[in-house]
Amino acid sequence: MASADIAVPNARRSFAYRLPILGAMAREWTDGDPDFPLYVILALVSIWGIAITLFGLPALYLPAVVAAPLMVVMLVLITRG
């Protein structure tokens, strides 16, 4: 009976949980507070605002410049099915 009670963790999940910083975030995302995604979004927006304050206009439009090729790749993947 004891061998049946041992849960075998998912290899991908356990690897993600062992990463130093991202593992703690992954554990919190899956098992933690239900408001955690809101906190992550607020933290990212705050970091972006601080970057705009420090670096000015380039920090404001750099995410759009980076997102443009990603959207082209996304459109190609959608059209290929």
Short mmCIF file of C-alpha atoms in Angstrom, two decimals:
data_model
loop_
_atom_site.label_atom_id
_atom_site.label_comp_id
_atom_site.label_asym_id
_atom_site.label_seq_id
_atom_site.Cartn_x
_atom_site.Cartn_y
_atom_site.Cartn_z
CA MET A 1 0.00 0.00 0.00
CA ALA A 2 2.81 2.42 0.76
CA SER A 3 4.15 2.25 -2.77
CA ALA A 4 0.72 3.17 -4.14
CA ASP A 5 0.58 6.29 -1.97
CA ILE A 6 3.79 7.78 -3.35
CA ALA A 7 2.99 10.42 -5.93
CA VAL A 8 5.38 10.54 -8.86
CA PRO A 9 5.89 14.21 -9.78
CA ASN A 10 5.67 15.31 -13.36
CA ALA A 11 9.23 15.65 -14.70
CA ARG A 12 8.59 18.95 -16.48
CA ARG A 13 6.80 20.42 -13.48
CA SER A 14 9.48 19.34 -11.02
CA PHE A 15 12.24 20.79 -13.26
CA ALA A 16 10.43 24.11 -13.44
CA TYR A 17 10.00 24.08 -9.67
CA ARG A 18 13.75 23.56 -9.12
CA LEU A 19 14.78 26.72 -10.97
CA PRO A 20 15.98 29.36 -8.50
CA ILE A 21 13.75 32.37 -9.23
CA LEU A 22 11.30 31.06 -11.80
CA GLY A 23 10.57 27.98 -9.69
CA ALA A 24 9.30 30.04 -6.80
CA MET A 25 7.13 32.01 -9.19
CA ALA A 26 5.80 28.81 -10.80
CA ARG A 27 4.95 27.31 -7.41
CA GLU A 28 3.21 30.51 -6.37
CA TRP A 29 1.33 30.68 -9.68
CA THR A 30 -0.04 27.12 -9.39
CA ASP A 31 -0.43 26.64 -5.63
CA GLY A 32 -0.45 30.11 -4.15
CA ASP A 33 -2.73 33.09 -3.76
CA PRO A 34 -5.40 33.45 -6.48
CA ASP A 35 -4.51 37.15 -6.78
CA PHE A 36 -0.90 36.35 -7.78
CA PRO A 37 -1.47 36.91 -11.55
CA LEU A 38 -2.77 40.40 -10.77
CA TYR A 39 0.34 41.11 -8.70
CA VAL A 40 2.60 39.91 -11.53
CA ILE A 41 0.83 42.16 -14.04
CA LEU A 42 1.05 45.13 -11.67
CA ALA A 43 4.76 44.46 -11.09
CA LEU A 44 5.48 44.28 -14.84
CA VAL A 45 3.57 47.51 -15.50
CA SER A 46 5.46 49.16 -12.64
CA ILE A 47 8.81 48.00 -14.02
CA TRP A 48 7.81 49.34 -17.44
CA GLY A 49 6.84 52.69 -15.87
CA ILE A 50 10.17 52.90 -14.05
CA ALA A 51 11.98 52.12 -17.31
CA ILE A 52 10.05 54.92 -19.05
CA THR A 53 11.00 57.28 -16.22
CA LEU A 54 14.67 56.32 -16.43
CA PHE A 55 15.19 55.91 -20.19
CA GLY A 56 12.40 58.03 -21.66
CA LEU A 57 10.79 57.47 -25.02
CA PRO A 58 12.84 54.40 -26.10
CA ALA A 59 11.49 52.44 -23.15
CA LEU A 60 7.98 53.44 -24.16
CA TYR A 61 8.08 52.22 -27.75
CA LEU A 62 10.61 49.37 -27.45
CA PRO A 63 7.94 46.78 -26.48
CA ALA A 64 6.02 47.60 -29.68
CA VAL A 65 9.19 47.26 -31.76
CA VAL A 66 9.85 43.86 -30.19
CA ALA A 67 6.23 42.74 -30.53
CA ALA A 68 6.02 43.49 -34.27
CA PRO A 69 8.16 40.53 -35.46
CA LEU A 70 6.45 38.30 -32.92
CA MET A 71 3.06 39.20 -34.39
CA VAL A 72 4.35 38.43 -37.90
CA VAL A 73 5.47 35.01 -36.70
CA MET A 74 2.10 34.51 -35.01
CA LEU A 75 0.25 35.38 -38.24
CA VAL A 76 2.41 32.95 -40.21
CA LEU A 77 1.70 30.20 -37.69
CA ILE A 78 -2.03 30.92 -37.82
CA THR A 79 -2.14 30.84 -41.62
CA ARG A 80 -0.19 27.59 -41.78
CA GLY A 81 -2.76 25.97 -39.50
#
